[in-house]
Amino acid sequence: MHTVYNGIDLASWAPVHDDELVRSLGVDPSRPSVVFVGRITRQKGLPYLLRAAALLPADVQMVLCAGAPDTPQIMEEVTALVRGLQEERSGVVWIDRLLPRRELSAVLTAGTVFVCPSVYEPLGIVNLEAMACGAPVVGTATGGIPEVVDDGVTGRLVPIDQATDGTGTPTDPERFVRDLAAALTEVVADPDAARRMGEAGRVRAEREFGWDRIARQTEAIYASILR
C-alpha cells in the first residue's frame, strides 16, 4: 500500500509581509498573535480554542478567520465565547468573511503561531498553507495532523484522548483546553524558536507537500504497477 498526500500550490501560498494590510484587518503586527482559520463546526474544535485563549498571556492576540457555521447552536456558542473573551482581553479579532488569498497569507505570515484545535482532521490542508507562509503550527495529535506537523520541529502536537463514538470529543475537555493553552503559550513565549519552527515548516511543505513531489510520487506508483 502506498500513501500519497494531498498537496498545495507553493507559488500561491508563500509569506506575504504587509503590516499595513494586516492592520487594516484589525491585527496589530507588533503584538504576538495566535491565528485560527476554519469553518465553525464541531470537528474544528473552535470552542476549545476559545476557552484556551482565556489562559494565554494578556499580550497575545487571538485572530479568528472563522465563518460558515454548520448549525445555529455552534454559532451561538462561539459568538458567546468570543464576546466573553473580548470583555476580558484586548486583541480578540474575529474576521467572519472569506479572505482573499493574499490577505489570508499576510495574516498567517504576521502570526506568531497558527493553531489547529480540530478533533477530527483527515489531513488538514490549512496546516500546510500556514506552514507554507512560514507559521509554526500547534495542532491536535489526531487524524492526519501528526503526519503534517513535525512535533518540536515545525510546531507542537497537543495530546488528546477521544471518545470512540465517532465525534472525536475529548474525554477530558478541561485537560485538552489546558494542554492546548500550554502549547500555545510555549510557542509565543519564545519568538526566536517560533520563527525557526516556521522556517522549518516552509522547508517541510516544499520538500513533502508541493504538487511537483505529489505528481512524482503518483507517477512512480503507476510506473511500478505497470512494470
JSON list of C-alpha atoms in Angstrom, two decimals, residues 55-166:
[
{"chain": "A", "resi": 55, "resn": "LEU", "atom": "CA", "xyz": [-5.49, 31.17, 29.60]},
{"chain": "A", "resi": 56, "resn": "LEU", "atom": "CA", "xyz": [-2.97, 32.82, 27.26]},
{"chain": "A", "resi": 57, "resn": "PRO", "atom": "CA", "xyz": [-0.71, 35.72, 28.28]},
{"chain": "A", "resi": 58, "resn": "ALA", "atom": "CA", "xyz": [-2.54, 39.05, 28.16]},
{"chain": "A", "resi": 59, "resn": "ASP", "atom": "CA", "xyz": [-0.47, 40.49, 25.31]},
{"chain": "A", "resi": 60, "resn": "VAL", "atom": "CA", "xyz": [-1.31, 37.66, 22.91]},
{"chain": "A", "resi": 61, "resn": "GLN", "atom": "CA", "xyz": [-3.89, 38.41, 20.22]},
{"chain": "A", "resi": 62, "resn": "MET", "atom": "CA", "xyz": [-6.42, 35.81, 19.12]},
{"chain": "A", "resi": 63, "resn": "VAL", "atom": "CA", "xyz": [-7.13, 36.16, 15.40]},
{"chain": "A", "resi": 64, "resn": "LEU", "atom": "CA", "xyz": [-10.10, 34.14, 14.18]},
{"chain": "A", "resi": 65, "resn": "CYS", "atom": "CA", "xyz": [-10.70, 33.77, 10.45]},
{"chain": "A", "resi": 66, "resn": "ALA", "atom": "CA", "xyz": [-13.85, 31.78, 11.02]},
{"chain": "A", "resi": 67, "resn": "GLY", "atom": "CA", "xyz": [-17.26, 31.58, 9.40]},
{"chain": "A", "resi": 68, "resn": "ALA", "atom": "CA", "xyz": [-19.76, 29.29, 7.67]},
{"chain": "A", "resi": 69, "resn": "PRO", "atom": "CA", "xyz": [-21.26, 27.71, 10.82]},
{"chain": "A", "resi": 70, "resn": "ASP", "atom": "CA", "xyz": [-22.93, 24.37, 10.19]},
{"chain": "A", "resi": 71, "resn": "THR", "atom": "CA", "xyz": [-25.55, 24.79, 12.93]},
{"chain": "A", "resi": 72, "resn": "PRO", "atom": "CA", "xyz": [-27.18, 27.75, 14.69]},
{"chain": "A", "resi": 73, "resn": "GLN", "atom": "CA", "xyz": [-26.26, 26.19, 18.03]},
{"chain": "A", "resi": 74, "resn": "ILE", "atom": "CA", "xyz": [-22.50, 26.24, 17.49]},
{"chain": "A", "resi": 75, "resn": "MET", "atom": "CA", "xyz": [-22.69, 29.76, 16.08]},
{"chain": "A", "resi": 76, "resn": "GLU", "atom": "CA", "xyz": [-24.43, 30.91, 19.26]},
{"chain": "A", "resi": 77, "resn": "GLU", "atom": "CA", "xyz": [-21.84, 29.15, 21.41]},
{"chain": "A", "resi": 78, "resn": "VAL", "atom": "CA", "xyz": [-18.88, 30.62, 19.51]},
{"chain": "A", "resi": 79, "resn": "THR", "atom": "CA", "xyz": [-20.41, 34.10, 19.49]},
{"chain": "A", "resi": 80, "resn": "ALA", "atom": "CA", "xyz": [-20.90, 34.00, 23.26]},
{"chain": "A", "resi": 81, "resn": "LEU", "atom": "CA", "xyz": [-17.35, 32.76, 23.85]},
{"chain": "A", "resi": 82, "resn": "VAL", "atom": "CA", "xyz": [-15.85, 35.44, 21.59]},
{"chain": "A", "resi": 83, "resn": "ARG", "atom": "CA", "xyz": [-17.84, 38.18, 23.29]},
{"chain": "A", "resi": 84, "resn": "GLY", "atom": "CA", "xyz": [-16.74, 36.92, 26.68]},
{"chain": "A", "resi": 85, "resn": "LEU", "atom": "CA", "xyz": [-13.10, 36.97, 25.57]},
{"chain": "A", "resi": 86, "resn": "GLN", "atom": "CA", "xyz": [-13.43, 40.48, 24.16]},
{"chain": "A", "resi": 87, "resn": "GLU", "atom": "CA", "xyz": [-14.72, 41.67, 27.52]},
{"chain": "A", "resi": 88, "resn": "GLU", "atom": "CA", "xyz": [-11.73, 40.15, 29.31]},
{"chain": "A", "resi": 89, "resn": "ARG", "atom": "CA", "xyz": [-8.83, 40.98, 26.99]},
{"chain": "A", "resi": 90, "resn": "SER", "atom": "CA", "xyz": [-7.78, 43.12, 24.05]},
{"chain": "A", "resi": 91, "resn": "GLY", "atom": "CA", "xyz": [-6.73, 41.83, 20.65]},
{"chain": "A", "resi": 92, "resn": "VAL", "atom": "CA", "xyz": [-9.55, 39.37, 20.01]},
{"chain": "A", "resi": 93, "resn": "VAL", "atom": "CA", "xyz": [-10.13, 39.77, 16.27]},
{"chain": "A", "resi": 94, "resn": "TRP", "atom": "CA", "xyz": [-12.92, 37.89, 14.50]},
{"chain": "A", "resi": 95, "resn": "ILE", "atom": "CA", "xyz": [-12.92, 38.02, 10.70]},
{"chain": "A", "resi": 96, "resn": "ASP", "atom": "CA", "xyz": [-16.05, 36.21, 9.55]},
{"chain": "A", "resi": 97, "resn": "ARG", "atom": "CA", "xyz": [-15.68, 36.74, 5.81]},
{"chain": "A", "resi": 98, "resn": "LEU", "atom": "CA", "xyz": [-13.71, 34.65, 3.34]},
{"chain": "A", "resi": 99, "resn": "LEU", "atom": "CA", "xyz": [-10.42, 36.47, 2.89]},
{"chain": "A", "resi": 100, "resn": "PRO", "atom": "CA", "xyz": [-8.68, 36.67, -0.50]},
{"chain": "A", "resi": 101, "resn": "ARG", "atom": "CA", "xyz": [-5.56, 34.52, -0.55]},
{"chain": "A", "resi": 102, "resn": "ARG", "atom": "CA", "xyz": [-3.13, 37.44, -0.29]},
{"chain": "A", "resi": 103, "resn": "GLU", "atom": "CA", "xyz": [-4.89, 38.86, 2.77]},
{"chain": "A", "resi": 104, "resn": "LEU", "atom": "CA", "xyz": [-5.01, 35.46, 4.46]},
{"chain": "A", "resi": 105, "resn": "SER", "atom": "CA", "xyz": [-1.35, 34.83, 3.65]},
{"chain": "A", "resi": 106, "resn": "ALA", "atom": "CA", "xyz": [-0.46, 38.18, 5.22]},
{"chain": "A", "resi": 107, "resn": "VAL", "atom": "CA", "xyz": [-2.35, 37.29, 8.40]},
{"chain": "A", "resi": 108, "resn": "LEU", "atom": "CA", "xyz": [-0.63, 33.89, 8.55]},
{"chain": "A", "resi": 109, "resn": "THR", "atom": "CA", "xyz": [2.78, 35.45, 7.94]},
{"chain": "A", "resi": 110, "resn": "ALA", "atom": "CA", "xyz": [2.25, 38.07, 10.66]},
{"chain": "A", "resi": 111, "resn": "GLY", "atom": "CA", "xyz": [1.02, 35.48, 13.15]},
{"chain": "A", "resi": 112, "resn": "THR", "atom": "CA", "xyz": [3.34, 34.12, 15.82]},
{"chain": "A", "resi": 113, "resn": "VAL", "atom": "CA", "xyz": [1.69, 30.71, 15.59]},
{"chain": "A", "resi": 114, "resn": "PHE", "atom": "CA", "xyz": [-1.12, 29.00, 13.71]},
{"chain": "A", "resi": 115, "resn": "VAL", "atom": "CA", "xyz": [-3.45, 26.75, 15.67]},
{"chain": "A", "resi": 116, "resn": "CYS", "atom": "CA", "xyz": [-5.47, 23.74, 14.54]},
{"chain": "A", "resi": 117, "resn": "PRO", "atom": "CA", "xyz": [-7.57, 22.54, 17.51]},
{"chain": "A", "resi": 118, "resn": "SER", "atom": "CA", "xyz": [-9.54, 20.03, 15.42]},
{"chain": "A", "resi": 119, "resn": "VAL", "atom": "CA", "xyz": [-10.95, 16.89, 17.00]},
{"chain": "A", "resi": 120, "resn": "TYR", "atom": "CA", "xyz": [-11.33, 15.35, 13.52]},
{"chain": "A", "resi": 121, "resn": "GLU", "atom": "CA", "xyz": [-9.00, 16.15, 10.64]},
{"chain": "A", "resi": 122, "resn": "PRO", "atom": "CA", "xyz": [-8.05, 13.67, 7.87]},
{"chain": "A", "resi": 123, "resn": "LEU", "atom": "CA", "xyz": [-5.01, 15.76, 6.91]},
{"chain": "A", "resi": 124, "resn": "GLY", "atom": "CA", "xyz": [-5.55, 19.49, 7.34]},
{"chain": "A", "resi": 125, "resn": "ILE", "atom": "CA", "xyz": [-4.69, 21.41, 4.18]},
{"chain": "A", "resi": 126, "resn": "VAL", "atom": "CA", "xyz": [-4.92, 24.62, 6.20]},
{"chain": "A", "resi": 127, "resn": "ASN", "atom": "CA", "xyz": [-1.91, 23.46, 8.23]},
{"chain": "A", "resi": 128, "resn": "LEU", "atom": "CA", "xyz": [0.09, 23.11, 5.02]},
{"chain": "A", "resi": 129, "resn": "GLU", "atom": "CA", "xyz": [-1.00, 26.58, 3.93]},
{"chain": "A", "resi": 130, "resn": "ALA", "atom": "CA", "xyz": [0.11, 28.04, 7.25]},
{"chain": "A", "resi": 131, "resn": "MET", "atom": "CA", "xyz": [3.46, 26.23, 7.05]},
{"chain": "A", "resi": 132, "resn": "ALA", "atom": "CA", "xyz": [3.96, 27.48, 3.51]},
{"chain": "A", "resi": 133, "resn": "CYS", "atom": "CA", "xyz": [3.50, 31.03, 4.84]},
{"chain": "A", "resi": 134, "resn": "GLY", "atom": "CA", "xyz": [6.19, 30.43, 7.46]},
{"chain": "A", "resi": 135, "resn": "ALA", "atom": "CA", "xyz": [3.97, 29.93, 10.50]},
{"chain": "A", "resi": 136, "resn": "PRO", "atom": "CA", "xyz": [4.67, 27.28, 13.14]},
{"chain": "A", "resi": 137, "resn": "VAL", "atom": "CA", "xyz": [1.65, 25.07, 13.78]},
{"chain": "A", "resi": 138, "resn": "VAL", "atom": "CA", "xyz": [0.19, 23.93, 17.08]},
{"chain": "A", "resi": 139, "resn": "GLY", "atom": "CA", "xyz": [-2.24, 21.14, 16.28]},
{"chain": "A", "resi": 140, "resn": "THR", "atom": "CA", "xyz": [-4.16, 18.34, 17.92]},
{"chain": "A", "resi": 141, "resn": "ALA", "atom": "CA", "xyz": [-2.46, 14.94, 17.77]},
{"chain": "A", "resi": 142, "resn": "THR", "atom": "CA", "xyz": [-5.33, 13.33, 15.92]},
{"chain": "A", "resi": 143, "resn": "GLY", "atom": "CA", "xyz": [-6.15, 12.15, 12.41]},
{"chain": "A", "resi": 144, "resn": "GLY", "atom": "CA", "xyz": [-3.62, 13.22, 9.80]},
{"chain": "A", "resi": 145, "resn": "ILE", "atom": "CA", "xyz": [-2.27, 16.22, 11.72]},
{"chain": "A", "resi": 146, "resn": "PRO", "atom": "CA", "xyz": [0.75, 14.32, 13.15]},
{"chain": "A", "resi": 147, "resn": "GLU", "atom": "CA", "xyz": [1.68, 13.40, 9.57]},
{"chain": "A", "resi": 148, "resn": "VAL", "atom": "CA", "xyz": [1.91, 17.11, 8.74]},
{"chain": "A", "resi": 149, "resn": "VAL", "atom": "CA", "xyz": [3.27, 18.70, 11.92]},
{"chain": "A", "resi": 150, "resn": "ASP", "atom": "CA", "xyz": [6.72, 17.51, 13.00]},
{"chain": "A", "resi": 151, "resn": "ASP", "atom": "CA", "xyz": [6.46, 17.90, 16.78]},
{"chain": "A", "resi": 152, "resn": "GLY", "atom": "CA", "xyz": [9.18, 20.15, 18.15]},
{"chain": "A", "resi": 153, "resn": "VAL", "atom": "CA", "xyz": [10.48, 20.95, 14.66]},
{"chain": "A", "resi": 154, "resn": "THR", "atom": "CA", "xyz": [7.68, 22.66, 12.73]},
{"chain": "A", "resi": 155, "resn": "GLY", "atom": "CA", "xyz": [5.34, 23.17, 15.68]},
{"chain": "A", "resi": 156, "resn": "ARG", "atom": "CA", "xyz": [3.80, 21.32, 18.59]},
{"chain": "A", "resi": 157, "resn": "LEU", "atom": "CA", "xyz": [1.29, 18.49, 18.87]},
{"chain": "A", "resi": 158, "resn": "VAL", "atom": "CA", "xyz": [-1.31, 18.60, 21.63]},
{"chain": "A", "resi": 159, "resn": "PRO", "atom": "CA", "xyz": [-2.23, 15.20, 23.10]},
{"chain": "A", "resi": 160, "resn": "ILE", "atom": "CA", "xyz": [-5.88, 14.23, 23.23]},
{"chain": "A", "resi": 161, "resn": "ASP", "atom": "CA", "xyz": [-7.89, 11.26, 24.48]},
{"chain": "A", "resi": 162, "resn": "GLN", "atom": "CA", "xyz": [-11.08, 10.98, 22.46]},
{"chain": "A", "resi": 163, "resn": "ALA", "atom": "CA", "xyz": [-14.47, 9.32, 22.65]},
{"chain": "A", "resi": 164, "resn": "THR", "atom": "CA", "xyz": [-14.90, 6.33, 20.36]},
{"chain": "A", "resi": 165, "resn": "ASP", "atom": "CA", "xyz": [-18.41, 7.26, 19.24]},
{"chain": "A", "resi": 166, "resn": "GLY", "atom": "CA", "xyz": [-17.23, 8.92, 16.03]}
]
